[in-house]
Amino acid sequence: METATGTPTHCCFCAMQCAMQLHPDGTVRPLPHPISGGKLCVLGLTSGELLGHAERLRTPLVRKGGRLEPASWEEALEVAVQGFRHIAAEHGKSANAVYGGGSLSNEKAYLLGKFARLALGTPHVDYNGRYCMSAAAAAQNRALGLDRGLNRPLADLPQHDVILLAGSNAAECLPMLMPHLQRAKEGGTRFIVVDPRRTTTANLATLHLAPRPGTDLALANSLLYLLARDQRLDYGFIAEHTQGLEEALEAVQGCTAAWAAEVCGLMPHEIEQAAELLAGARKALVLTGRGADQNSRGVATSLAFINLALALGAGFGTLTGQANGQGGREMGQKADQLPGYRDVEDPADRRAVARVWGIEPEQLPGKGLSAFEILQAIARGEIRGMLVMGSNPIPSSPRSDWVREALARMEHLVVIDSFLSETARHARVVLPGALWSEEDGTTTNLEGRVVLRRAVRPPLEGARGDQEILCALAAGLGAGQYFDYSRPKDVYDELRRATRGAKADYYGITWERLEAGEELFWPCPSEDHPGTPRPFTQRFAHADGRARFSPTPFRPSAEAPTTHHPLYLTTGRVLYHYLTGNHTRRLGRLFKKCSEPLLEVHPETAQRLGLAEGAVAEVSSQRASARFRVKHNPRIRSDTLFVPFHWDGSQAVNRLTNPVLDPICQMPEFKVAAVSLARAEDGPAKVSQEASCITP
Ligand SMILES: Nc1nc2c(c(=O)[nH]1)N[C@H]1C(S)=C(S)[C@@H](COP(=O)(O)OP(=O)(O)OC[C@H]3O[C@@H](n4cnc5c(=O)[nH]c(N)nc54)[C@H](O)[C@@H]3O)O[C@H]1N2
Ligand SMILES: Nc1nc2c(c(=O)[nH]1)N[C@H]1C(S)=C(S)[C@@H](COP(=O)(O)OP(=O)(O)OC[C@H]3O[C@@H](n4cnc5c(=O)[nH]c(N)nc54)[C@H](O)[C@@H]3O)O[C@H]1N2
Ligand code: SF4
Ligand SMILES: [Mo]
C-alpha cells in the first residue's frame, strides 16, 4: 500500500529480491522481510536514482540516414511493425526472432514468449538466461525432475552443517545472502568454497580450493570417487530415493585425488580434505554459482555436483542470479519451453497452452534456436529481424566484436529499453520502455518465492510500459485479439491459467494472495494450497519419485593455455556494477567506486611481466585483444586472470571470450579462455560511442 514514504516493492537487481519502500522521488528504504531481514545492499539502496535519471530515454528513436533520430511513437511503432511484416513476407516468419531477459517480470516474460509465437509466428525466442541458468536448469531437470533453483527457503540454510559453495561469489553478487550464510557459520556450519580466487565469500571457508578455471567437473568426480572408495556414501538414501549410482560410479573410476589434483592444479591432500569434510557432515548442502557452470561442460559439471549431493544424501541447489532469473526461465521466453516449464514439443503441453490462448495447437511454432544460435543465424543472414527486450547481447555475448558486427549489419533490430544500451545504439528502432518500478509485476526469487513488485508511479513522460508497447506491436502485426489486457494483473491471471497443472504451477498464487502478503512458493496448484517451499522433502519430481544419477566423464575446456596464450582468463562480477552496466555505470555513487574494468593479476605474474599496480596491460585471446588497468590480487591463482564484464565497446571483456557452447544447453564458455598478457604502452581505450549513434 502506498504511504507518504512510498510504495512497498522489491529491488530491481539480483535474484534475492529484497524488499524495499520506494518513493517516486527515488528515495529507497529497506523493509523488514524474511528475504533480507530489513536491509539492502549498495545496489538496492542506489536503485531509486534510476527513476528520474537524466539519461533515461524519453522519445522513440528511428534510424535515418545511418543515425538514430528522435521520432513520434506512432512513427516508431509503424517502422517496427512494417519491418517485421516485410521480413515475414519476403523470407518467412522464422526470419524474425525475439531475445528476452531474466530481469523482466513474469508478466513481461510471458507476454514476450506469446508475442514471438502468436504475433510474429516464429519459433525463435530465447533470452539471456541461456547465458546464465541454462546449465544448472538442464541438470536439475534431468536429475531431480524439476529446476527450482535453491529449492528451499533461505531460512533453512543454517540447518546444514557443511556447505560446499562452488563458483559463487555471494558476497559481491548476492550480498544479502551473506547474513544467512553468516548465521549458518555462527551456528557451526563449515564451508568449502571452490573459486580460483580467494574472494570475500571465501572468508567463510574452513577450506578454500582454488582450482584452474573450468576444472570443477574433475573435482566433483574425484570427490564422488573418494567417498565411494571409502564407503562413506548414504546407502539408505541412495536405495530409497535414487537410481543410476552404478553408472555414475563407473564414470568416475580412476578419478583419484592425485589425478584431480593434476587436472585442477590443486594438492591431492586438499581434495582428500574436502572429501573428509563432506563425509563427516550430518546434513550437507552443495550449492553452485556461475563459476562452476558457465562453460562448455556446464550441464555435466552441474550433474557431477548433483551426483555428489545425492550420493551423500545431501541437498543440492543452484544460486539464481537475475532479479527474475527463476520466473524468467519458466514463463515461455525460452526456445524449448511454453509457460509453466511446459515442453514446446509435448502434444499435451501444446494443447494446454493453445486452449488458454484461444488457438489451435498447430498454430504454435515448435522449438527454436537458443540465444547464441540466434546470433549465429543473424550473422548467416537467416534471421533478419529481432526484437530485444531486457537484454544487451552485444557486450554480454562471447566474441562480442563479431556479435556487434552481425547486429549492426542486420536488417531490422528493434530494442525496447529504458536507457540506450550498446545493443540499442545499433538498432533500427529504439522504443523507450519502463523501469521495474513503473509497472506492477511479479517476480520469482532464487528460493522459488513469488513476490509482488508494485509500480510506484507511471512510466516517465515520453516512455511507455513494456506491456503497452508489446500489445501495440502485436496489434500492428494483426494479433491484437490475443493481446487485450488493461493491466499486468490481467496478464498474471492468464499466466496462472496457462501454468495450471504444469511443473511450474502458479495457478493457486493469486494476485490477491500476494497483495495480502502471503509467503508463496510454486508449485501451488489451487487457491487453498499453501505453496511448496521445499519441493523435494518427500520425493523427487520424476514420476517414480526418484532422483537420477548421471554418468559425467571428464572433458577438458575447449581452450587450455599454450605457449602463445599461456594464461587462463576467467570473467565475472564486482559488487558495484550489474551485468552489462547499462544501469549501474550511470549511477554516480556506484561509478565513483568503480569506473573501469580492472584486470586482476597475481603479483608474481605481474612482476614477471613488469606490470605495476595501475599499469595498463594488453590481454589477447584467439578472438581479440583488449587493454585493462592492472590490479594486483594476491588471492588469485598465478596462472589465472580475472576481468569483470560490466563494460561495453572496447572495454567489453567478452571480446576475448570463447563462443564454444555446451552441447546440451548451449551455454557459452564464459569462464575459460586461453590468453596472453603484456604491458601496453598507452592507456585503456575509451568506450566507443559509435559515430552513427546519438544520445538524445
Ligand atoms: N553486483 C552484482 N551482483 C550480481 C550480478 C552483477 O552483475 N553484479 N549479476 C547477477 C547475475 S545475473 C548472476 S548470474 C549472479 C552470478 O553470481 P556469481 O556466480 O557469484 O558470479 P560470478 O562473479 O560470475 O562468478 C562467481 C565466482 O566464480 C569464480 N570462478 C571463475 N571461474 C571459475 C571456475 O572455473 N570454477 C569455479 N568454481 N569458480 C570460478 C569467479 O572467480 C567468481 O568469484 O550474480 C547476480 N548478482
Ligand atoms: N564474460 C561474461 N559474460 C557474461 C557473464 C559472465 O559471467 N561473464 N554472465 C552472463 C549472465 S549470467 C547473464 S544473466 C547475462 C546478462 O546479460 P544481458 O542480459 O545482456 O545484461 P543486462 O545488462 O542485464 O541487460 C539487460 C538490458 O535490459 C534492460 N532492462 C532491464 N530491465 C528491463 C525491463 O523491465 N524492460 C526493458 N524493456 N528493459 C529492461 C537494461 O537496461 C539492459 O540494457 O550476461 C552473461 N554474460
Ligand atoms: S542483495 Fe540483490 S536484491 Fe538485495 S538489495 Fe542487493 S542487489 Fe537488490
Ligand atoms: Mo545471470
CSV table of N, CA, C and O in Angstrom, one decimal, residues 299-382:
chain,number,residue,atom,x,y,z
A,299,VAL,N,26.5,-28.5,-18.1
A,299,VAL,CA,25.5,-29.4,-17.7
A,299,VAL,C,26.2,-30.6,-16.9
A,299,VAL,O,25.8,-31.0,-15.8
A,300,ALA,N,27.2,-31.1,-17.6
A,300,ALA,CA,27.9,-32.3,-16.9
A,300,ALA,C,28.5,-31.9,-15.6
A,300,ALA,O,28.4,-32.6,-14.6
A,301,THR,N,29.0,-30.6,-15.5
A,301,THR,CA,29.6,-30.2,-14.2
A,301,THR,C,28.5,-30.1,-13.1
A,301,THR,O,28.6,-30.6,-12.0
A,302,SER,N,27.3,-29.5,-13.5
A,302,SER,CA,26.2,-29.4,-12.5
A,302,SER,C,25.8,-30.8,-12.2
A,302,SER,O,25.5,-31.1,-11.0
A,303,LEU,N,25.7,-31.7,-13.1
A,303,LEU,CA,25.3,-33.1,-12.8
A,303,LEU,C,26.2,-33.8,-11.9
A,303,LEU,O,25.9,-34.5,-11.0
A,304,ALA,N,27.5,-33.5,-12.1
A,304,ALA,CA,28.5,-34.1,-11.2
A,304,ALA,C,28.4,-33.6,-9.8
A,304,ALA,O,28.5,-34.4,-8.8
A,305,PHE,N,28.1,-32.3,-9.6
A,305,PHE,CA,27.8,-31.8,-8.2
A,305,PHE,C,26.5,-32.4,-7.7
A,305,PHE,O,26.4,-32.7,-6.5
A,306,ILE,N,25.5,-32.6,-8.5
A,306,ILE,CA,24.3,-33.3,-8.0
A,306,ILE,C,24.6,-34.7,-7.7
A,306,ILE,O,24.1,-35.2,-6.6
A,307,ASN,N,25.3,-35.4,-8.5
A,307,ASN,CA,25.7,-36.8,-8.1
A,307,ASN,C,26.3,-36.9,-6.7
A,307,ASN,O,26.0,-37.7,-5.9
A,308,LEU,N,27.2,-35.9,-6.5
A,308,LEU,CA,27.9,-35.9,-5.2
A,308,LEU,C,26.9,-35.7,-4.1
A,308,LEU,O,26.9,-36.4,-3.1
A,309,ALA,N,26.0,-34.7,-4.3
A,309,ALA,CA,25.0,-34.5,-3.2
A,309,ALA,C,24.1,-35.7,-3.0
A,309,ALA,O,23.9,-36.1,-1.9
A,310,LEU,N,23.6,-36.3,-4.1
A,310,LEU,CA,22.7,-37.4,-3.9
A,310,LEU,C,23.4,-38.6,-3.2
A,310,LEU,O,22.9,-39.3,-2.4
A,311,ALA,N,24.7,-38.8,-3.6
A,311,ALA,CA,25.4,-39.9,-3.0
A,311,ALA,C,25.6,-39.7,-1.5
A,311,ALA,O,25.7,-40.7,-0.8
A,312,LEU,N,25.6,-38.5,-1.1
A,312,LEU,CA,25.8,-38.2,0.4
A,312,LEU,C,24.4,-38.1,1.1
A,312,LEU,O,24.4,-37.8,2.3
A,313,GLY,N,23.3,-38.2,0.3
A,313,GLY,CA,22.0,-37.9,0.9
A,313,GLY,C,21.9,-36.4,1.3
A,313,GLY,O,21.2,-36.0,2.2
A,314,ALA,N,22.7,-35.6,0.6
A,314,ALA,CA,22.8,-34.2,0.9
A,314,ALA,C,21.8,-33.4,0.0
A,314,ALA,O,21.2,-33.9,-0.9
A,315,GLY,N,21.6,-32.1,0.3
A,315,GLY,CA,20.8,-31.2,-0.5
A,315,GLY,C,21.7,-30.7,-1.7
A,315,GLY,O,22.9,-30.6,-1.6
A,316,PHE,N,21.0,-30.3,-2.8
A,316,PHE,CA,21.7,-29.6,-3.9
A,316,PHE,C,20.8,-28.4,-4.2
A,316,PHE,O,19.6,-28.5,-4.3
A,317,GLY,N,21.5,-27.3,-4.5
A,317,GLY,CA,20.8,-26.1,-5.0
A,317,GLY,C,21.7,-25.3,-5.9
A,317,GLY,O,22.9,-25.5,-5.9
A,318,THR,N,21.1,-24.5,-6.8
A,318,THR,CA,21.9,-23.6,-7.6
A,318,THR,C,21.4,-22.2,-7.3
A,318,THR,O,20.2,-22.0,-7.0
A,319,LEU,N,22.4,-21.2,-7.3
A,319,LEU,CA,22.0,-19.8,-6.9
A,319,LEU,C,21.7,-19.0,-8.2
A,319,LEU,O,22.6,-18.8,-9.0
A,320,THR,N,20.4,-18.7,-8.3
A,320,THR,CA,20.0,-18.0,-9.5
A,320,THR,C,20.5,-16.5,-9.4
A,320,THR,O,20.7,-16.0,-8.3
A,321,GLY,N,20.7,-15.9,-10.5
A,321,GLY,CA,21.4,-14.6,-10.5
A,321,GLY,C,20.5,-13.4,-10.7
A,321,GLY,O,20.5,-12.4,-9.9
A,322,GLN,N,19.7,-13.3,-11.8
A,322,GLN,CA,19.0,-12.1,-12.2
A,322,GLN,C,17.7,-12.0,-11.3
A,322,GLN,O,17.2,-13.0,-10.9
A,323,ALA,N,17.2,-10.7,-11.3
A,323,ALA,CA,16.1,-10.4,-10.5
A,323,ALA,C,15.0,-11.5,-10.6
A,323,ALA,O,14.4,-12.0,-9.7
A,324,ASN,N,14.6,-11.8,-11.9
A,324,ASN,CA,13.6,-12.8,-12.1
A,324,ASN,C,14.2,-13.9,-12.9
A,324,ASN,O,13.6,-14.5,-13.8
A,325,GLY,N,15.5,-14.3,-12.6
A,325,GLY,CA,16.1,-15.4,-13.3
A,325,GLY,C,15.3,-16.7,-13.2
A,325,GLY,O,15.4,-17.5,-14.0
A,326,GLN,N,14.6,-16.9,-12.0
A,326,GLN,CA,13.9,-18.1,-11.9
A,326,GLN,C,12.6,-18.0,-12.7
A,326,GLN,O,12.3,-18.8,-13.6
A,327,GLY,N,11.7,-17.0,-12.4
A,327,GLY,CA,10.5,-16.9,-13.2
A,327,GLY,C,10.7,-16.8,-14.7
A,327,GLY,O,10.0,-17.3,-15.5
A,328,GLY,N,11.8,-16.0,-15.0
A,328,GLY,CA,12.1,-15.8,-16.4
A,328,GLY,C,12.4,-17.1,-17.2
A,328,GLY,O,12.2,-17.1,-18.4
A,329,ARG,N,12.8,-18.1,-16.5
A,329,ARG,CA,13.1,-19.3,-17.2
A,329,ARG,C,12.0,-20.3,-17.2
A,329,ARG,O,12.1,-21.5,-17.7
A,330,GLU,N,10.8,-19.9,-16.7
A,330,GLU,CA,9.7,-20.8,-16.7
A,330,GLU,C,8.4,-20.2,-17.3
A,330,GLU,O,7.4,-20.8,-17.2
A,331,MET,N,8.6,-19.0,-17.9
A,331,MET,CA,7.4,-18.3,-18.4
A,331,MET,C,7.2,-18.4,-19.9
A,331,MET,O,6.3,-17.8,-20.5
A,332,GLY,N,8.1,-19.2,-20.6
A,332,GLY,CA,7.9,-19.4,-22.0
A,332,GLY,C,8.7,-18.4,-22.9
A,332,GLY,O,8.3,-18.3,-24.1
A,333,GLN,N,9.7,-17.8,-22.4
A,333,GLN,CA,10.6,-17.0,-23.3
A,333,GLN,C,11.8,-17.8,-23.7
A,333,GLN,O,12.8,-17.2,-24.2
A,334,LYS,N,11.8,-19.1,-23.5
A,334,LYS,CA,12.9,-19.9,-23.8
A,334,LYS,C,12.5,-20.8,-25.1
A,334,LYS,O,11.4,-21.2,-25.2
A,335,ALA,N,13.5,-21.0,-25.9
A,335,ALA,CA,13.2,-21.6,-27.2
A,335,ALA,C,12.5,-23.0,-27.2
A,335,ALA,O,11.8,-23.4,-28.1
A,336,ASP,N,12.7,-23.7,-26.1
A,336,ASP,CA,12.1,-25.0,-26.0
A,336,ASP,C,11.0,-25.1,-25.0
A,336,ASP,O,10.5,-26.2,-24.6
A,337,GLN,N,10.5,-24.0,-24.5
A,337,GLN,CA,9.5,-24.0,-23.4
A,337,GLN,C,8.3,-23.1,-23.6
A,337,GLN,O,8.4,-22.0,-24.2
A,338,LEU,N,7.2,-23.6,-23.1
A,338,LEU,CA,6.0,-22.8,-23.0
A,338,LEU,C,5.8,-22.5,-21.5
A,338,LEU,O,6.5,-23.1,-20.7
A,339,PRO,N,4.9,-21.6,-21.2
A,339,PRO,CA,4.7,-21.2,-19.8
A,339,PRO,C,4.5,-22.4,-18.9
A,339,PRO,O,3.8,-23.3,-19.3
A,340,GLY,N,5.0,-22.2,-17.7
A,340,GLY,CA,4.8,-23.3,-16.7
A,340,GLY,C,5.9,-24.3,-16.8
A,340,GLY,O,5.8,-25.4,-16.2
A,341,TYR,N,7.0,-24.0,-17.5
A,341,TYR,CA,8.0,-25.0,-17.7
A,341,TYR,C,7.5,-26.1,-18.7
A,341,TYR,O,7.9,-27.3,-18.6
A,342,ARG,N,6.4,-25.8,-19.4
A,342,ARG,CA,5.9,-26.8,-20.4
A,342,ARG,C,6.9,-27.0,-21.6
A,342,ARG,O,7.6,-26.0,-21.9
A,343,ASP,N,6.8,-28.2,-22.1
A,343,ASP,CA,7.7,-28.5,-23.2
A,343,ASP,C,7.0,-28.1,-24.6
A,343,ASP,O,5.9,-28.6,-24.9
A,344,VAL,N,7.7,-27.3,-25.4
A,344,VAL,CA,7.1,-26.9,-26.6
A,344,VAL,C,6.9,-28.0,-27.6
A,344,VAL,O,6.1,-27.9,-28.6
A,345,GLU,N,7.5,-29.1,-27.4
A,345,GLU,CA,7.3,-30.3,-28.3
A,345,GLU,C,6.4,-31.4,-27.7
A,345,GLU,O,6.2,-32.4,-28.4
A,346,ASP,N,5.8,-31.1,-26.6
A,346,ASP,CA,5.0,-32.1,-26.0
A,346,ASP,C,3.5,-31.8,-26.3
A,346,ASP,O,3.0,-30.7,-26.1
A,347,PRO,N,2.8,-32.8,-27.0
A,347,PRO,CA,1.5,-32.5,-27.5
A,347,PRO,C,0.5,-32.0,-26.4
A,347,PRO,O,-0.3,-31.1,-26.6
A,348,ALA,N,0.6,-32.7,-25.2
A,348,ALA,CA,-0.4,-32.3,-24.1
A,348,ALA,C,-0.1,-30.8,-23.7
A,348,ALA,O,-1.0,-30.1,-23.4
A,349,ASP,N,1.2,-30.5,-23.5
A,349,ASP,CA,1.6,-29.2,-23.1
A,349,ASP,C,1.1,-28.1,-24.2
A,349,ASP,O,0.7,-27.0,-23.8
A,350,ARG,N,1.3,-28.5,-25.4
A,350,ARG,CA,0.9,-27.6,-26.5
A,350,ARG,C,-0.6,-27.3,-26.5
A,350,ARG,O,-1.1,-26.2,-26.6
A,351,ARG,N,-1.3,-28.4,-26.3
A,351,ARG,CA,-2.8,-28.3,-26.2
A,351,ARG,C,-3.2,-27.4,-25.0
A,351,ARG,O,-4.1,-26.5,-25.2
A,352,ALA,N,-2.6,-27.6,-23.9
A,352,ALA,CA,-2.9,-26.8,-22.7
A,352,ALA,C,-2.7,-25.3,-22.9
A,352,ALA,O,-3.6,-24.5,-22.6
A,353,VAL,N,-1.6,-25.0,-23.5
A,353,VAL,CA,-1.3,-23.5,-23.7
A,353,VAL,C,-2.2,-23.0,-24.9
A,353,VAL,O,-2.8,-21.9,-24.8
A,354,ALA,N,-2.4,-23.8,-25.9
A,354,ALA,CA,-3.2,-23.3,-27.0
A,354,ALA,C,-4.7,-23.0,-26.6
A,354,ALA,O,-5.3,-22.1,-27.0
A,355,ARG,N,-5.2,-23.9,-25.6
A,355,ARG,CA,-6.5,-23.7,-25.1
A,355,ARG,C,-6.6,-22.3,-24.4
A,355,ARG,O,-7.6,-21.5,-24.6
A,356,VAL,N,-5.6,-22.0,-23.6
A,356,VAL,CA,-5.7,-20.7,-22.9
A,356,VAL,C,-5.5,-19.5,-23.8
A,356,VAL,O,-6.1,-18.5,-23.7
A,357,TRP,N,-4.7,-19.7,-24.9
A,357,TRP,CA,-4.5,-18.6,-25.8
A,357,TRP,C,-5.6,-18.5,-26.9
A,357,TRP,O,-5.6,-17.6,-27.7
A,358,GLY,N,-6.5,-19.5,-26.9
A,358,GLY,CA,-7.6,-19.5,-27.9
A,358,GLY,C,-7.2,-19.8,-29.3
A,358,GLY,O,-7.7,-19.2,-30.2
A,359,ILE,N,-6.2,-20.7,-29.5
A,359,ILE,CA,-5.8,-21.1,-30.8
A,359,ILE,C,-5.7,-22.6,-30.9
A,359,ILE,O,-6.0,-23.3,-29.9
A,360,GLU,N,-5.5,-23.1,-32.1
A,360,GLU,CA,-5.3,-24.5,-32.3
A,360,GLU,C,-3.8,-24.8,-32.0
A,360,GLU,O,-2.9,-24.0,-32.3
A,361,PRO,N,-3.5,-26.0,-31.4
A,361,PRO,CA,-2.1,-26.3,-31.1
A,361,PRO,C,-1.2,-26.2,-32.3
A,361,PRO,O,0.0,-25.9,-32.2
A,362,GLU,N,-1.8,-26.5,-33.5
A,362,GLU,CA,-0.9,-26.5,-34.8
A,362,GLU,C,-0.4,-25.1,-35.0
A,362,GLU,O,0.6,-24.9,-35.8
A,363,GLN,N,-1.1,-24.1,-34.5
A,363,GLN,CA,-0.6,-22.7,-34.7
A,363,GLN,C,0.6,-22.3,-33.9
A,363,GLN,O,1.3,-21.3,-34.2
A,364,LEU,N,0.9,-23.2,-32.9
A,364,LEU,CA,2.1,-22.9,-32.1
A,364,LEU,C,3.4,-23.4,-32.8
A,364,LEU,O,3.5,-24.5,-33.2
A,365,PRO,N,4.3,-22.5,-33.1
A,365,PRO,CA,5.6,-22.9,-33.6
A,365,PRO,C,6.3,-23.9,-32.7
A,365,PRO,O,5.9,-24.0,-31.5
A,366,GLY,N,7.2,-24.7,-33.2
A,366,GLY,CA,7.9,-25.7,-32.4
A,366,GLY,C,9.1,-25.1,-31.7
A,366,GLY,O,9.1,-23.9,-31.4
A,367,LYS,N,10.2,-25.9,-31.5
A,367,LYS,CA,11.4,-25.5,-30.8
A,367,LYS,C,12.2,-24.6,-31.7
A,367,LYS,O,12.4,-24.9,-32.9
A,368,GLY,N,12.7,-23.5,-31.1
A,368,GLY,CA,13.5,-22.5,-31.9
A,368,GLY,C,15.0,-22.6,-31.5
A,368,GLY,O,15.4,-23.5,-30.8
A,369,LEU,N,15.7,-21.7,-32.0
A,369,LEU,CA,17.2,-21.6,-31.7
A,369,LEU,C,17.4,-21.0,-30.4
A,369,LEU,O,16.7,-20.1,-30.0
A,370,SER,N,18.5,-21.3,-29.8
A,370,SER,CA,18.9,-20.7,-28.5
A,370,SER,C,19.6,-19.4,-28.7
A,370,SER,O,20.0,-19.1,-29.9
A,371,ALA,N,19.9,-18.7,-27.6
A,371,ALA,CA,20.3,-17.3,-27.7
A,371,ALA,C,21.5,-17.1,-28.7
A,371,ALA,O,21.5,-16.3,-29.6
A,372,PHE,N,22.6,-17.8,-28.4
A,372,PHE,CA,23.8,-17.6,-29.3
A,372,PHE,C,23.6,-18.1,-30.7
A,372,PHE,O,24.1,-17.5,-31.7
A,373,GLU,N,22.8,-19.2,-30.8
A,373,GLU,CA,22.4,-19.7,-32.1
A,373,GLU,C,21.6,-18.7,-32.9
A,373,GLU,O,21.7,-18.6,-34.1
A,374,ILE,N,20.8,-17.9,-32.2
A,374,ILE,CA,20.0,-16.8,-32.9
A,374,ILE,C,21.0,-15.8,-33.5
A,374,ILE,O,20.9,-15.4,-34.7
A,375,LEU,N,22.1,-15.5,-32.7
A,375,LEU,CA,23.1,-14.5,-33.2
A,375,LEU,C,23.8,-15.1,-34.4
A,375,LEU,O,24.1,-14.4,-35.3
A,376,GLN,N,24.1,-16.4,-34.3
A,376,GLN,CA,24.8,-17.0,-35.4
A,376,GLN,C,23.9,-17.0,-36.7
A,376,GLN,O,24.4,-16.8,-37.8
A,377,ALA,N,22.6,-17.3,-36.5
A,377,ALA,CA,21.7,-17.2,-37.7
A,377,ALA,C,21.6,-15.8,-38.2
A,377,ALA,O,21.4,-15.7,-39.4
A,378,ILE,N,21.7,-14.8,-37.4
A,378,ILE,CA,21.7,-13.4,-37.8
A,378,ILE,C,22.9,-13.2,-38.7
A,378,ILE,O,22.9,-12.6,-39.8
A,379,ALA,N,24.1,-13.7,-38.2
A,379,ALA,CA,25.3,-13.5,-38.9
A,379,ALA,C,25.3,-14.2,-40.3
A,379,ALA,O,25.8,-13.7,-41.3
A,380,ARG,N,24.6,-15.3,-40.4
A,380,ARG,CA,24.4,-16.0,-41.7
A,380,ARG,C,23.4,-15.4,-42.6
A,380,ARG,O,23.2,-15.8,-43.7
A,381,GLY,N,22.6,-14.4,-42.0
A,381,GLY,CA,21.6,-13.8,-42.8
A,381,GLY,C,20.3,-14.5,-42.8
A,381,GLY,O,19.3,-14.2,-43.5
A,382,GLU,N,20.2,-15.6,-42.0
A,382,GLU,CA,18.9,-16.4,-42.0
A,382,GLU,C,17.9,-15.7,-41.1
A,382,GLU,O,16.7,-15.7,-41.4
